[in-house]
PDB file of C-alpha atoms in Angstrom:
ATOM      1  CA  MET A   2     -96.379 -47.296  28.987  1.00  0.00           C
ATOM      2  CA  PHE A   3     -95.301 -44.037  30.553  1.00  0.00           C
ATOM      3  CA  TRP A   4     -95.449 -45.009  34.067  1.00  0.00           C
ATOM      4  CA  PHE A   5     -93.108 -48.063  33.147  1.00  0.00           C
ATOM      5  CA  LEU A   6     -90.673 -45.639  31.804  1.00  0.00           C
ATOM      6  CA  LEU A   7     -90.582 -43.240  34.527  1.00  0.00           C
ATOM      7  CA  ILE A   8     -89.996 -46.154  36.936  1.00  0.00           C
ATOM      8  CA  ALA A   9     -87.097 -47.865  34.912  1.00  0.00           C
ATOM      9  CA  LEU A  10     -85.499 -44.449  35.017  1.00  0.00           C
ATOM     10  CA  VAL A  11     -85.863 -43.660  38.815  1.00  0.00           C
ATOM     11  CA  VAL A  12     -84.463 -47.422  39.122  1.00  0.00           C
ATOM     12  CA  VAL A  13     -81.304 -46.488  36.635  1.00  0.00           C
ATOM     13  CA  VAL A  14     -80.608 -43.335  38.532  1.00  0.00           C
ATOM     14  CA  ALA A  15     -80.951 -45.196  41.905  1.00  0.00           C
ATOM     15  CA  ALA A  16     -78.631 -47.781  40.623  1.00  0.00           C
ATOM     16  CA  VAL A  17     -75.838 -45.154  39.125  1.00  0.00           C
ATOM     17  CA  THR A  18     -75.858 -43.281  42.198  1.00  0.00           C
ATOM     18  CA  LEU A  19     -75.430 -46.051  44.744  1.00  0.00           C
ATOM     19  CA  ALA A  20     -72.464 -47.383  42.724  1.00  0.00           C
ATOM     20  CA  VAL A  21     -70.493 -44.186  42.213  1.00  0.00           C
ATOM     21  CA  ALA A  22     -71.470 -43.462  46.374  1.00  0.00           C
ATOM     22  CA  GLY A  23     -71.280 -47.128  47.401  1.00  0.00           C
ATOM     23  CA  GLY A  24     -73.236 -46.621  50.090  1.00  0.00           C
ATOM     24  CA  GLY A  25     -71.671 -43.611  51.630  1.00  0.00           C
ATOM     25  CA  ASP A  26     -69.156 -46.134  53.572  1.00  0.00           C
ATOM     26  CA  GLY A  27     -66.320 -45.087  51.422  1.00  0.00           C
ATOM     27  CA  THR A  28     -64.727 -48.675  51.298  1.00  0.00           C
ATOM     28  CA  ALA A  29     -63.658 -50.360  48.572  1.00  0.00           C
ATOM     29  CA  THR A  30     -66.579 -51.692  47.106  1.00  0.00           C
ATOM     30  CA  GLY A  31     -66.762 -48.980  44.463  1.00  0.00           C
ATOM     31  CA  GLY A  32     -67.781 -45.869  46.732  1.00  0.00           C
ATOM     32  CA  LEU A  33     -65.852 -42.609  46.254  1.00  0.00           C
ATOM     33  CA  PRO A  34     -63.856 -42.024  49.745  1.00  0.00           C
ATOM     34  CA  GLU A  35     -64.273 -38.978  51.934  1.00  0.00           C
ATOM     35  CA  PRO A  36     -61.838 -36.098  50.677  1.00  0.00           C
ATOM     36  CA  ALA A  37     -59.260 -35.637  53.593  1.00  0.00           C
ATOM     37  CA  PRO A  38     -59.508 -31.994  55.242  1.00  0.00           C
ATOM     38  CA  ASP A  39     -57.505 -29.364  53.919  1.00  0.00           C
ATOM     39  CA  ARG A  40     -55.104 -28.355  57.389  1.00  0.00           C
ATOM     40  CA  MET A  41     -51.870 -26.568  57.400  1.00  0.00           C
ATOM     41  CA  ALA A  42     -49.227 -28.985  56.576  1.00  0.00           C
ATOM     42  CA  TRP A  43     -46.473 -26.777  58.364  1.00  0.00           C
ATOM     43  CA  PRO A  44     -48.309 -24.654  61.311  1.00  0.00           C
ATOM     44  CA  LEU A  45     -46.151 -22.011  62.914  1.00  0.00           C
ATOM     45  CA  PRO A  46     -43.596 -23.040  65.903  1.00  0.00           C
ATOM     46  CA  LEU A  47     -45.251 -22.727  69.157  1.00  0.00           C
ATOM     47  CA  GLY A  48     -41.674 -23.116  70.972  1.00  0.00           C
ATOM     48  CA  ARG A  49     -39.890 -20.019  69.298  1.00  0.00           C
ATOM     49  CA  PRO A  50     -40.826 -16.431  67.355  1.00  0.00           C
ATOM     50  CA  VAL A  51     -41.910 -16.882  64.009  1.00  0.00           C
ATOM     51  CA  GLY A  52     -39.341 -16.193  61.237  1.00  0.00           C
ATOM     52  CA  ARG A  53     -39.423 -14.636  57.970  1.00  0.00           C
ATOM     53  CA  ALA A  54     -38.874 -18.360  56.635  1.00  0.00           C
ATOM     54  CA  ASP A  55     -41.578 -19.452  58.660  1.00  0.00           C
ATOM     55  CA  VAL A  56     -43.826 -17.203  56.930  1.00  0.00           C
ATOM     56  CA  GLU A  57     -42.752 -17.720  53.485  1.00  0.00           C
ATOM     57  CA  ALA A  58     -43.168 -21.362  54.202  1.00  0.00           C
ATOM     58  CA  LEU A  59     -46.441 -20.663  55.496  1.00  0.00           C
ATOM     59  CA  ARG A  60     -49.576 -21.663  53.053  1.00  0.00           C
ATOM     60  CA  LEU A  61     -53.163 -21.451  54.435  1.00  0.00           C
ATOM     61  CA  PRO A  62     -55.764 -24.229  53.959  1.00  0.00           C
ATOM     62  CA  MET A  63     -58.185 -23.655  51.025  1.00  0.00           C
ATOM     63  CA  VAL A  64     -61.804 -24.255  50.990  1.00  0.00           C
ATOM     64  CA  LEU A  65     -64.820 -24.025  48.257  1.00  0.00           C
ATOM     65  CA  ARG A  66     -64.749 -19.980  48.890  1.00  0.00           C
ATOM     66  CA  GLY A  67     -61.269 -18.852  49.549  1.00  0.00           C
ATOM     67  CA  TYR A  68     -59.234 -20.022  52.622  1.00  0.00           C
ATOM     68  CA  ARG A  69     -60.458 -21.710  55.712  1.00  0.00           C
ATOM     69  CA  MET A  70     -61.500 -18.962  58.201  1.00  0.00           C
ATOM     70  CA  ALA A  71     -60.557 -20.388  61.576  1.00  0.00           C
ATOM     71  CA  ASP A  72     -56.797 -21.285  60.281  1.00  0.00           C
ATOM     72  CA  THR A  73     -56.440 -18.064  58.389  1.00  0.00           C
ATOM     73  CA  ASP A  74     -57.829 -16.095  61.838  1.00  0.00           C
ATOM     74  CA  ASP A  75     -55.150 -18.222  63.886  1.00  0.00           C
ATOM     75  CA  VAL A  76     -52.545 -17.557  61.723  1.00  0.00           C
ATOM     76  CA  LEU A  77     -52.976 -13.335  61.513  1.00  0.00           C
ATOM     77  CA  ASP A  78     -53.747 -13.574  65.713  1.00  0.00           C
ATOM     78  CA  ARG A  79     -50.319 -15.219  66.217  1.00  0.00           C
ATOM     79  CA  LEU A  80     -48.387 -13.133  63.746  1.00  0.00           C
ATOM     80  CA  GLY A  81     -49.887  -9.695  65.322  1.00  0.00           C
ATOM     81  CA  ALA A  82     -49.304 -11.058  68.588  1.00  0.00           C
ATOM     82  CA  GLU A  83     -45.316 -11.214  67.434  1.00  0.00           C
ATOM     83  CA  LEU A  84     -45.414  -7.879  65.984  1.00  0.00           C
ATOM     84  CA  ALA A  85     -46.829  -6.390  69.109  1.00  0.00           C
ATOM     85  CA  GLU A  86     -44.331  -8.330  71.445  1.00  0.00           C
ATOM     86  CA  ARG A  87     -41.516  -7.137  68.722  1.00  0.00           C
ATOM     87  CA  ASP A  88     -42.552  -3.568  68.581  1.00  0.00           C
ATOM     88  CA  ALA A  89     -42.766  -3.415  72.773  1.00  0.00           C
ATOM     89  CA  ARG A  90     -39.107  -4.826  72.933  1.00  0.00           C
ATOM     90  CA  ILE A  91     -37.866  -2.299  70.626  1.00  0.00           C
ATOM     91  CA  ALA A  92     -39.405   0.496  72.418  1.00  0.00           C
ATOM     92  CA  GLU A  93     -37.685  -0.928  75.092  1.00  0.00           C
ATOM     93  CA  LEU A  94     -34.452  -0.799  73.907  1.00  0.00           C
ATOM     94  CA  GLU A  95     -34.701   2.196  72.133  1.00  0.00           C
ATOM     95  CA  THR A  96     -35.757   4.128  75.415  1.00  0.00           C
ATOM     96  CA  ALA A  97     -32.517   2.183  76.846  1.00  0.00           C
ATOM     97  CA  LEU A  98     -30.637   3.460  74.402  1.00  0.00           C
ATOM     98  CA  ALA A  99     -31.761   7.071  74.558  1.00  0.00           C
ATOM     99  CA  GLY A 100     -30.809   6.860  78.687  1.00  0.00           C
ATOM    100  CA  ALA A 101     -27.488   5.655  78.038  1.00  0.00           C
ATOM    101  CA  GLN A 102     -26.667   8.295  75.397  1.00  0.00           C
ATOM    102  CA  ALA A 103     -28.251  10.923  77.721  1.00  0.00           C
ATOM    103  CA  ALA A 104     -26.232   9.547  80.766  1.00  0.00           C
ATOM    104  CA  ALA A 105     -22.806   9.807  78.984  1.00  0.00           C
ATOM    105  CA  ILE A 106     -23.584  13.521  77.398  1.00  0.00           C
ATOM    106  CA  GLY A 107     -24.118  14.462  80.598  1.00  0.00           C
ATOM    107  CA  GLY A 108     -21.107  12.525  82.240  1.00  0.00           C
ATOM    108  CA  ARG A 109     -18.862  14.031  79.585  1.00  0.00           C
ATOM    109  CA  HIS A 110     -20.430  17.655  80.417  1.00  0.00           C
ATOM    110  CA  GLY A 111     -20.160  17.184  84.423  1.00  0.00           C
ATOM    111  CA  HIS A 112     -16.897  16.374  83.637  1.00  0.00           C
ATOM    112  CA  ALA A 113     -15.128  19.145  81.578  1.00  0.00           C
ATOM    113  CA  GLY A 114     -14.906  22.091  84.472  1.00  0.00           C
ATOM    114  CA  ARG A 115     -12.536  19.791  86.504  1.00  0.00           C
ATOM    115  CA  GLY A 116      -9.923  19.692  83.747  1.00  0.00           C
ATOM    116  CA  ASP A 117     -10.562  16.841  82.083  1.00  0.00           C
ATOM    117  CA  ALA A 118     -10.588  17.309  78.243  1.00  0.00           C
ATOM    118  CA  GLU A 119     -13.277  16.336  75.865  1.00  0.00           C
ATOM    119  CA  PRO A 120     -12.226  14.465  73.158  1.00  0.00           C
ATOM    120  CA  GLY A 121     -11.039  16.105  70.046  1.00  0.00           C
ATOM    121  CA  ARG A 122     -10.429  19.794  72.684  1.00  0.00           C
ATOM    122  CA  PRO A 123      -7.421  20.298  74.720  1.00  0.00           C
ATOM    123  CA  ALA A 124      -7.658  20.927  78.407  1.00  0.00           C
ATOM    124  CA  ASP A 125      -7.873  24.213  80.382  1.00  0.00           C
ATOM    125  CA  GLY A 126      -8.813  25.661  77.433  1.00  0.00           C
ATOM    126  CA  ALA A 127      -4.829  25.908  76.491  1.00  0.00           C
ATOM    127  CA  GLU A 128      -4.358  25.298  72.354  1.00  0.00           C
ATOM    128  CA  GLU A 129      -2.887  22.290  70.692  1.00  0.00           C
ATOM    129  CA  ALA A 130       0.886  22.971  69.281  1.00  0.00           C
ATOM    130  CA  GLY A 131       0.613  24.469  66.010  1.00  0.00           C
ATOM    131  CA  GLY A 132      -2.593  26.407  66.517  1.00  0.00           C
ATOM    132  CA  PRO A 133      -3.328  30.449  66.630  1.00  0.00           C
ATOM    133  CA  GLY A 134      -1.179  32.327  69.242  1.00  0.00           C
ATOM    134  CA  SER A 135       1.123  29.099  69.857  1.00  0.00           C
ATOM    135  CA  GLY A 136       4.105  30.336  68.010  1.00  0.00           C
ATOM    136  CA  ALA A 137       4.801  27.251  66.207  1.00  0.00           C
ATOM    137  CA  ALA A 138       4.218  27.036  62.292  1.00  0.00           C
ATOM    138  CA  GLY A 139       2.134  24.790  60.829  1.00  0.00           C
ATOM    139  CA  PRO A 140       2.895  22.286  58.120  1.00  0.00           C
ATOM    140  CA  GLY A 141       3.844  23.943  55.103  1.00  0.00           C
ATOM    141  CA  GLU A 142       4.071  27.502  56.848  1.00  0.00           C
ATOM    142  CA  GLY A 143       7.365  29.395  56.437  1.00  0.00           C
ATOM    143  CA  GLU A 144       8.660  32.486  58.242  1.00  0.00           C
ATOM    144  CA  LYS A 145       6.289  35.472  56.229  1.00  0.00           C
ATOM    145  CA  GLY A 146       9.260  37.092  55.300  1.00  0.00           C
ATOM    146  CA  ASP A 147      10.764  34.593  53.407  1.00  0.00           C
ATOM    147  CA  ALA A 148       8.574  34.553  50.173  1.00  0.00           C
ATOM    148  CA  SER A 149      10.933  36.627  47.495  1.00  0.00           C
TER     149      SER A 149
END
């Protein structure tokens, strides 16, 4: 009697397994279909630099124990390359700006001896009208002896 029950149990378990799994073909015969692989729905754009909206819309595919390692590594490599490229461009522009500023400052000092006035300063050491020693009264200044 024991052997009969054991064989019946094995047959029932096998029948249920085949009914659920459907023989492994995933067709409409009652089997479970294979799950679709989880892939990035919106990968990063290849034809243009990555923008903030691209990173915000990015959804990394999940697996049983976290994120898909290959896809996550690809995204991080791409973002690292983009950041390095932008850092190099920023450094290049800062260098060009510093050179332009140095040239502008050097150009101003080189021309000051020829009588050209710097912005806000009179040429050849002449003082502006109304300045000290010019004899002209500034605004609100009268003659010193009038205050009685």
